[in-house]
PDB file of C-alpha atoms in Angstrom:
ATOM      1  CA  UNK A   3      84.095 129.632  79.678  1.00  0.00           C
ATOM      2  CA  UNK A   4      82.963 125.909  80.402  1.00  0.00           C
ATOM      3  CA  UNK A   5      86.079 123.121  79.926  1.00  0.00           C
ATOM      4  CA  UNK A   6      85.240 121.902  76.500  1.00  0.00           C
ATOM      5  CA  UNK A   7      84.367 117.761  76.645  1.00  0.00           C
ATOM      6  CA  UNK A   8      87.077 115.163  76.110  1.00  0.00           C
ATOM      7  CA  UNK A   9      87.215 112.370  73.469  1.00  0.00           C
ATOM      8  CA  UNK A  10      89.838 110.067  73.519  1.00  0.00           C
ATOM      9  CA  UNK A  11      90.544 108.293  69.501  1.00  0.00           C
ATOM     10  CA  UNK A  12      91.154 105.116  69.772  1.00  0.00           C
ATOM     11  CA  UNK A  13      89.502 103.836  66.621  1.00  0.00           C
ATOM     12  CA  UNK A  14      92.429 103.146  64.978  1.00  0.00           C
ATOM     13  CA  UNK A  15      93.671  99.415  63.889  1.00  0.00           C
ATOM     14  CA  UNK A  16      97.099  99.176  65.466  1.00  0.00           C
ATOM     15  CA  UNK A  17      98.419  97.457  63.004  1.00  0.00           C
ATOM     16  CA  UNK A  18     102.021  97.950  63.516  1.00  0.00           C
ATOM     17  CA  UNK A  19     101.182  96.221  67.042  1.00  0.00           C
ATOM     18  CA  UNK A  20      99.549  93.437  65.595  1.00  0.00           C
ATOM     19  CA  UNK A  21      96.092  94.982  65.701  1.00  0.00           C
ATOM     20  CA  UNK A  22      94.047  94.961  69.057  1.00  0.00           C
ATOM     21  CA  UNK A  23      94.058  97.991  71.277  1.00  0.00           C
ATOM     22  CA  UNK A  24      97.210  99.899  72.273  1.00  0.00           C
ATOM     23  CA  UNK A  25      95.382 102.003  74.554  1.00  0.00           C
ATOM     24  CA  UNK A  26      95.066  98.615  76.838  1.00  0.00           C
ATOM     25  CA  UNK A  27      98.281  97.836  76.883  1.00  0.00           C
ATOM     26  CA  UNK A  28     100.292  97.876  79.578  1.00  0.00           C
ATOM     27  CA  UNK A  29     102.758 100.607  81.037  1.00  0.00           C
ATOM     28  CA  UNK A  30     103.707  99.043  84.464  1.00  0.00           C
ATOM     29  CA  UNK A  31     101.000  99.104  86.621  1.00  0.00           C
ATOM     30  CA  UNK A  32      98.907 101.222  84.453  1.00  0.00           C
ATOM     31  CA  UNK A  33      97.555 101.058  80.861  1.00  0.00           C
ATOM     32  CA  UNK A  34      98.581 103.902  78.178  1.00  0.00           C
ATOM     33  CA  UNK A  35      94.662 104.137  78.557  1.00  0.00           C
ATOM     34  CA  UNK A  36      94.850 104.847  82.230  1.00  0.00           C
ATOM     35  CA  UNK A  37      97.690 107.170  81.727  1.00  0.00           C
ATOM     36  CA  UNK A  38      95.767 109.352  78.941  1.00  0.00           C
ATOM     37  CA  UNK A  39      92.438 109.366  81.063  1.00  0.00           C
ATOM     38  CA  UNK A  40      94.347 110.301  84.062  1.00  0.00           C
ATOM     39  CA  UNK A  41      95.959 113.669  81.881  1.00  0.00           C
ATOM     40  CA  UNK A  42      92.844 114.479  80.198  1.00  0.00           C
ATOM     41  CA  UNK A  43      90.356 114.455  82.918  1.00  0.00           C
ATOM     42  CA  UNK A  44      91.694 117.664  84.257  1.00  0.00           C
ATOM     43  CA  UNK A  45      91.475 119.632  81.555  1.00  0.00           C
ATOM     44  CA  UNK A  46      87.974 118.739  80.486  1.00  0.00           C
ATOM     45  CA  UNK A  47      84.335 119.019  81.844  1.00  0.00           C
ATOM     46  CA  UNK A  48      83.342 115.032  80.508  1.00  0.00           C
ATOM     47  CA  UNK A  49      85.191 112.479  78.999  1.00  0.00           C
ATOM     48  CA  UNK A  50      84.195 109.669  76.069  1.00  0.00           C
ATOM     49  CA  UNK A  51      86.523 107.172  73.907  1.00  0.00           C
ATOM     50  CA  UNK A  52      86.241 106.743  70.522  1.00  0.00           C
ATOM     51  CA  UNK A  53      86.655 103.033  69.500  1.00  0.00           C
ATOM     52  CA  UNK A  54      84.996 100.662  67.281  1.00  0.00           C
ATOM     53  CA  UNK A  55      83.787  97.130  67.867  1.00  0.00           C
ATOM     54  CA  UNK A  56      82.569  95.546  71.154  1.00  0.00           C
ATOM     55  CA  UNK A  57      82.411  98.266  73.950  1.00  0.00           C
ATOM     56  CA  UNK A  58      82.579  95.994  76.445  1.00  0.00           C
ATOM     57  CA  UNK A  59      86.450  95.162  76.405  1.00  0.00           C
ATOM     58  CA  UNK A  60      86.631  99.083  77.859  1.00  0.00           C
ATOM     59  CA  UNK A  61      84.361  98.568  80.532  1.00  0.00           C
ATOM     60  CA  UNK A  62      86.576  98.941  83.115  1.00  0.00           C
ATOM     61  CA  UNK A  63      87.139 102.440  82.144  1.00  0.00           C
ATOM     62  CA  UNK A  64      83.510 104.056  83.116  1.00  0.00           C
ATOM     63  CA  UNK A  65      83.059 105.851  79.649  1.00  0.00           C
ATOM     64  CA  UNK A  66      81.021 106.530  77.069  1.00  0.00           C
ATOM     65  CA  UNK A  67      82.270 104.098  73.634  1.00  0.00           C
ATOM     66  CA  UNK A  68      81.237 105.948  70.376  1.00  0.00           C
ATOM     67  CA  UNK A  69      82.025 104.063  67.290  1.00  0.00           C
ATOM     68  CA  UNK A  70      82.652 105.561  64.176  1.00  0.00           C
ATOM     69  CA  UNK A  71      79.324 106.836  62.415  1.00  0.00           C
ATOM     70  CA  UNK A  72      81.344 106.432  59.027  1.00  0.00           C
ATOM     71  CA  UNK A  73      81.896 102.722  57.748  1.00  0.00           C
ATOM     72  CA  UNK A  74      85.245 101.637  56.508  1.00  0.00           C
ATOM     73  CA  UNK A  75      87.684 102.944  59.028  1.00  0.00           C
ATOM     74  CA  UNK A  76      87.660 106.327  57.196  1.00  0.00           C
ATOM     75  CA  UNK A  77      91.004 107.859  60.240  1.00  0.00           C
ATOM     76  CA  UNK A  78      90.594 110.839  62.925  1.00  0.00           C
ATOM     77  CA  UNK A  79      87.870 112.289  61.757  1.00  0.00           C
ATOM     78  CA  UNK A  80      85.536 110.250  61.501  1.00  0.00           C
ATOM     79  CA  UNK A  81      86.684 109.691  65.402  1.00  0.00           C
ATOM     80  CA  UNK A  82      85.995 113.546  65.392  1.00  0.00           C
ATOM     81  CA  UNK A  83      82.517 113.514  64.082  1.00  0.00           C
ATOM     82  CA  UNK A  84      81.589 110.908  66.556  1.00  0.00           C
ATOM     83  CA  UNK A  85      82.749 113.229  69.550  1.00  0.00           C
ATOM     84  CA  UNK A  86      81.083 116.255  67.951  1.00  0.00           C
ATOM     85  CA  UNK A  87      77.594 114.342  67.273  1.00  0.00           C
ATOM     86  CA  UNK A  88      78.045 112.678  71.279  1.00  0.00           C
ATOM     87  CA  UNK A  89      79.030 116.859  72.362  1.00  0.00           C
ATOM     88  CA  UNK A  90      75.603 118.208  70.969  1.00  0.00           C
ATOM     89  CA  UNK A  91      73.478 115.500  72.400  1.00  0.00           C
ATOM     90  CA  UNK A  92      75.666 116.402  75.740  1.00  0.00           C
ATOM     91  CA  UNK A  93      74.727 120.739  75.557  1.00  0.00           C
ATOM     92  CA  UNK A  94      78.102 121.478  74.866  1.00  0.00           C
ATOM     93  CA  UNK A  95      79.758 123.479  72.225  1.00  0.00           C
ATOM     94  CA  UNK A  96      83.498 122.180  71.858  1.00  0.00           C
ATOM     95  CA  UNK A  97      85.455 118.873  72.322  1.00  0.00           C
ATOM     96  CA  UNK A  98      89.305 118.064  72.740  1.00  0.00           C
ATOM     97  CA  UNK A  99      90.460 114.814  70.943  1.00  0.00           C
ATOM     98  CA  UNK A 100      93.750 113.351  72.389  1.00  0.00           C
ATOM     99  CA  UNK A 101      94.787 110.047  70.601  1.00  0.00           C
ATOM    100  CA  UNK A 102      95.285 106.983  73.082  1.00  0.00           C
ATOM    101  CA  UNK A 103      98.613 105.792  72.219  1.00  0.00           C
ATOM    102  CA  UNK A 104     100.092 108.902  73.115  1.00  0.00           C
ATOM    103  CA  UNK A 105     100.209 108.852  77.665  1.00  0.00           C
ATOM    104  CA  UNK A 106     102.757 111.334  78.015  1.00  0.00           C
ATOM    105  CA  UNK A 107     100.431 114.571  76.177  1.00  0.00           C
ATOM    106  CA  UNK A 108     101.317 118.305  77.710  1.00  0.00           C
ATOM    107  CA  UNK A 109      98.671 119.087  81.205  1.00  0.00           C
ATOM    108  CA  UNK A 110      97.979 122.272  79.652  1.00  0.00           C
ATOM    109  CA  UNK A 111      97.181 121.184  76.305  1.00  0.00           C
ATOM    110  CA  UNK A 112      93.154 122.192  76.483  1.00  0.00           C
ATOM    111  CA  UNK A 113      94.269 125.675  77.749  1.00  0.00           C
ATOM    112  CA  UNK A 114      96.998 126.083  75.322  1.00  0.00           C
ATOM    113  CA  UNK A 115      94.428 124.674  72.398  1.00  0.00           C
ATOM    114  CA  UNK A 116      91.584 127.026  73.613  1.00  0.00           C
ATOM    115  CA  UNK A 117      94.094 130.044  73.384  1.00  0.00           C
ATOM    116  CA  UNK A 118      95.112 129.137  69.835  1.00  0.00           C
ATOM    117  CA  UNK A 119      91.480 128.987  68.441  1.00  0.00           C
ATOM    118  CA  UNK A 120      90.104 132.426  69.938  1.00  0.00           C
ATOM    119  CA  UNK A 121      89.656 133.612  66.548  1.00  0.00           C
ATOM    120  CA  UNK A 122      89.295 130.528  64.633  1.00  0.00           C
ATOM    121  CA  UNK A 123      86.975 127.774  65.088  1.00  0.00           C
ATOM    122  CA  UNK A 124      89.791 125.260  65.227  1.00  0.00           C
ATOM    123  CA  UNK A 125      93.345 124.444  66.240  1.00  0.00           C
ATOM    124  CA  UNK A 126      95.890 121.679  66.350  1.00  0.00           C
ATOM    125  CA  UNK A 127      98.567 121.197  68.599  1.00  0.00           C
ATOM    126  CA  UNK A 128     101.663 121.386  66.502  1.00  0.00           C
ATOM    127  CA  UNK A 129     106.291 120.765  67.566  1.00  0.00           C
ATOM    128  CA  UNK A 130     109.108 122.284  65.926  1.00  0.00           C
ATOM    129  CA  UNK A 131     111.518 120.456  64.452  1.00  0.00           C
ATOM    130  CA  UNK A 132     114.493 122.348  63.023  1.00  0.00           C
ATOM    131  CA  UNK A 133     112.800 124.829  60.232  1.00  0.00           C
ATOM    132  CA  UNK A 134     109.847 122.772  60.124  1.00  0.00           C
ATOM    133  CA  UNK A 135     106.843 122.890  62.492  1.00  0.00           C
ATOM    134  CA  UNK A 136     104.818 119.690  62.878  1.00  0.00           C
ATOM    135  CA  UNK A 137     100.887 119.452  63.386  1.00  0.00           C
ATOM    136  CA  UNK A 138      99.753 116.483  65.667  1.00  0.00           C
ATOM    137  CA  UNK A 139      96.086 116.039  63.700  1.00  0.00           C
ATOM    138  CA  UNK A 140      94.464 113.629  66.683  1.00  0.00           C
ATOM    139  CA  UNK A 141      95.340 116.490  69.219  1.00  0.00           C
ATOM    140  CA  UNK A 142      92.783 119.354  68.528  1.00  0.00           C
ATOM    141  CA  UNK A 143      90.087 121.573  69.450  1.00  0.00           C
ATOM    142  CA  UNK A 144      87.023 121.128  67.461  1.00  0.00           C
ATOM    143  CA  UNK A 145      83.820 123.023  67.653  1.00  0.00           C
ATOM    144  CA  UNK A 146      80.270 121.492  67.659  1.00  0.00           C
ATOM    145  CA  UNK A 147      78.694 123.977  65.107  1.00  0.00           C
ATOM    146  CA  UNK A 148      81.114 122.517  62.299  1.00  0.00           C
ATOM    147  CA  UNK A 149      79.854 118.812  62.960  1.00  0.00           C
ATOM    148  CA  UNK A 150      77.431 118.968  59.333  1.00  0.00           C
ATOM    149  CA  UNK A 151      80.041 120.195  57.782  1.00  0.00           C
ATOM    150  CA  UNK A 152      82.309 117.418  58.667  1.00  0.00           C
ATOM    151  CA  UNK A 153      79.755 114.670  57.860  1.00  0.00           C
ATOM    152  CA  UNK A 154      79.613 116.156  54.756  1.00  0.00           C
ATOM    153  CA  UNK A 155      83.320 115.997  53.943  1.00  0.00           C
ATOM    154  CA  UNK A 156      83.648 112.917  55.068  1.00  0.00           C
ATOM    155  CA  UNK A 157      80.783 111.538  52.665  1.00  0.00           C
ATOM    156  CA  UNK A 158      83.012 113.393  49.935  1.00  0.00           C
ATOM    157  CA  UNK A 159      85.915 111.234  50.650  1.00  0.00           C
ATOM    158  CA  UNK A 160      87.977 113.538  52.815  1.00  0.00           C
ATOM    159  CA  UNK A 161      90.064 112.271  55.192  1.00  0.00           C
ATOM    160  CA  UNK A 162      93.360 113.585  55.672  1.00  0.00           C
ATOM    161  CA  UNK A 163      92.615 116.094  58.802  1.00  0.00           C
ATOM    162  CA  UNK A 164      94.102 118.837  57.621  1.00  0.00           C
ATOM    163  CA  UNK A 165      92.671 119.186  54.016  1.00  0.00           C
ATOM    164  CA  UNK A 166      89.189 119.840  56.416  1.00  0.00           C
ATOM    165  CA  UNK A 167      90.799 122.150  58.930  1.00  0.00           C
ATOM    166  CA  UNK A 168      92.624 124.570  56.759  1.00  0.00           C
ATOM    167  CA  UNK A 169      89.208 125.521  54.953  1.00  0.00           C
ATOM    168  CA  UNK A 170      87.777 126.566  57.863  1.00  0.00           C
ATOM    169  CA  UNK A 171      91.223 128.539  59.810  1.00  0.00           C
ATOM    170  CA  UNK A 172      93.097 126.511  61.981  1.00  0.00           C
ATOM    171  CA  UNK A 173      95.178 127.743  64.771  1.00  0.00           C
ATOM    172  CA  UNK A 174      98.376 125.744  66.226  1.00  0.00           C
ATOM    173  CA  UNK A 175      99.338 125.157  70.110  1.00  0.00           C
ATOM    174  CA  UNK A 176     102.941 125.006  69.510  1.00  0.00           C
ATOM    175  CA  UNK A 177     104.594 122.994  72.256  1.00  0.00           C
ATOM    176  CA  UNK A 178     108.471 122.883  73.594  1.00  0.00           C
ATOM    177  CA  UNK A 179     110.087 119.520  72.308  1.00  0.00           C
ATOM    178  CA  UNK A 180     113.215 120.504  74.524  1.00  0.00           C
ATOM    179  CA  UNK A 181     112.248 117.993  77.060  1.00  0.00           C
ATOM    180  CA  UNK A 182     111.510 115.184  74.430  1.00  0.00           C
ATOM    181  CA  UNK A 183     108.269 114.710  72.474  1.00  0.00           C
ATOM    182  CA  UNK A 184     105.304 115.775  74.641  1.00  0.00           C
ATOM    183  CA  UNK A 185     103.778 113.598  71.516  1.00  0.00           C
ATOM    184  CA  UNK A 186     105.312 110.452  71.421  1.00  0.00           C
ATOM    185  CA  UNK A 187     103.048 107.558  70.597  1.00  0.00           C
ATOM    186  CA  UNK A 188     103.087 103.832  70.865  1.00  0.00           C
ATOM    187  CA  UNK A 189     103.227 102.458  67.247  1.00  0.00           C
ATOM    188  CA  UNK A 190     106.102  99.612  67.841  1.00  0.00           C
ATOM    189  CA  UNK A 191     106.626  97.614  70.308  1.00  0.00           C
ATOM    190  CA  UNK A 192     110.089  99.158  70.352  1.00  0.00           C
ATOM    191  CA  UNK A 193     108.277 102.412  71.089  1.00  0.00           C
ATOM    192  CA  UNK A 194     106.134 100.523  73.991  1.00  0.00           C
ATOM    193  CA  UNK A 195     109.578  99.800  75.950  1.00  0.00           C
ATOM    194  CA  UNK A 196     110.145 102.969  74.995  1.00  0.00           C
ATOM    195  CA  UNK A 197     106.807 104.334  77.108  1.00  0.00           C
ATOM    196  CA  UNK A 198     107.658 101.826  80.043  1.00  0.00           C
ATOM    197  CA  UNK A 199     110.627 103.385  80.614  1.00  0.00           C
ATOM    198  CA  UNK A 200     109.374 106.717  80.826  1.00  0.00           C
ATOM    199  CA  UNK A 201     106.654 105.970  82.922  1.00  0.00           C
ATOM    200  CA  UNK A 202     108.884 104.795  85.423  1.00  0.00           C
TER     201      UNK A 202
END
């Protein structure tokens, strides 16, 4: 089966860092940006960010920008619905979204998400933590022929990720947090030292 595409969310408003884009900043001699392309590309057949405003501060990157479709800063999935509209133009049939504050994601997520959705249309990658397990909403595999649907739940006012997913059978990717948080994102500028240090 053909890698599913990549789209990297990034539509989000930072503003814990003061708005602008986290993805840009920097982790030594790299951006997170850099770091998450770098993971992703591997995994996927095609890669595109999500982001909204002027595409041109990501030209650097060689990518496809798709803004949100849905006004308002509506979260994930209206990030979601922009990959899935850019997929079908594209031929394909799936997309992985990875969000792009977070440059230290597993290299086999796309595998591991493609083995948890053989017999659902979706999944989310998901930790454990004690009792509890965790779903990480920006990191899932999403399938093309759901895209109406989506639209449509988003023009209903859905937009926790979830609430859409479980109607429809979600699978999880559950991932070893032995190691530390394959997950960890850059919200804080405490958590941005943080992601220096471990990209040392």
């Amino acid at each position: 089966m053909t890698a599913p595409l990549g789209v990297i969310l990034a539509g989000g408003q930072a503003t814990r860092m003061g708005g602008g884009d986290k993805g840009l900043l920097s982790l030594g001699d790299r951006s997170i940006l850099d770091e998450v392309i770098a993971r992703l590309a591997p995994q996927v057949s095609g890669m595109a960010l999500n982001a909204n405003g002027d595409a041109a501060r990501f030209a650097d990157l060689r990518l496809p920008v798709l803004p949100d479709s849905v006004a308002g800063h509506p979260g994930p999935l209206a990030g979601v619905l922009a990959g899935l509209d850019w997929a079908a133009g594209q031929g394909a049939d799936r997309i992985v979204t990875v969000a792009a504050d977070t440059p230290f994601f597993p290299r086999d997520l796309v595998a591991r998400l493609a083995a948890a959705a053989e017999d659902v249309p979706i999944a989310l990658a998901a930790t454990r933590e004690g009792d509890r397990v965790y779903r990480h909403p920006t990191f899932g595999l999403w399938p093309v022929a759901l895209r109406d649907d989506l639209r449509a739940a988003l023009a209903d006012g859905v937009r926790k990720v979830v609430m859409w997913t479980d109607r429809h059978g979600c699978g999880q990717a559950l991932f070893s947090t032995d190691g530390g948080d394959p997950f960890f994102n850059v919200n804080t500028p405490d958590d941005l030292e943080q992601a220096r240090e471990m990209a040392s």
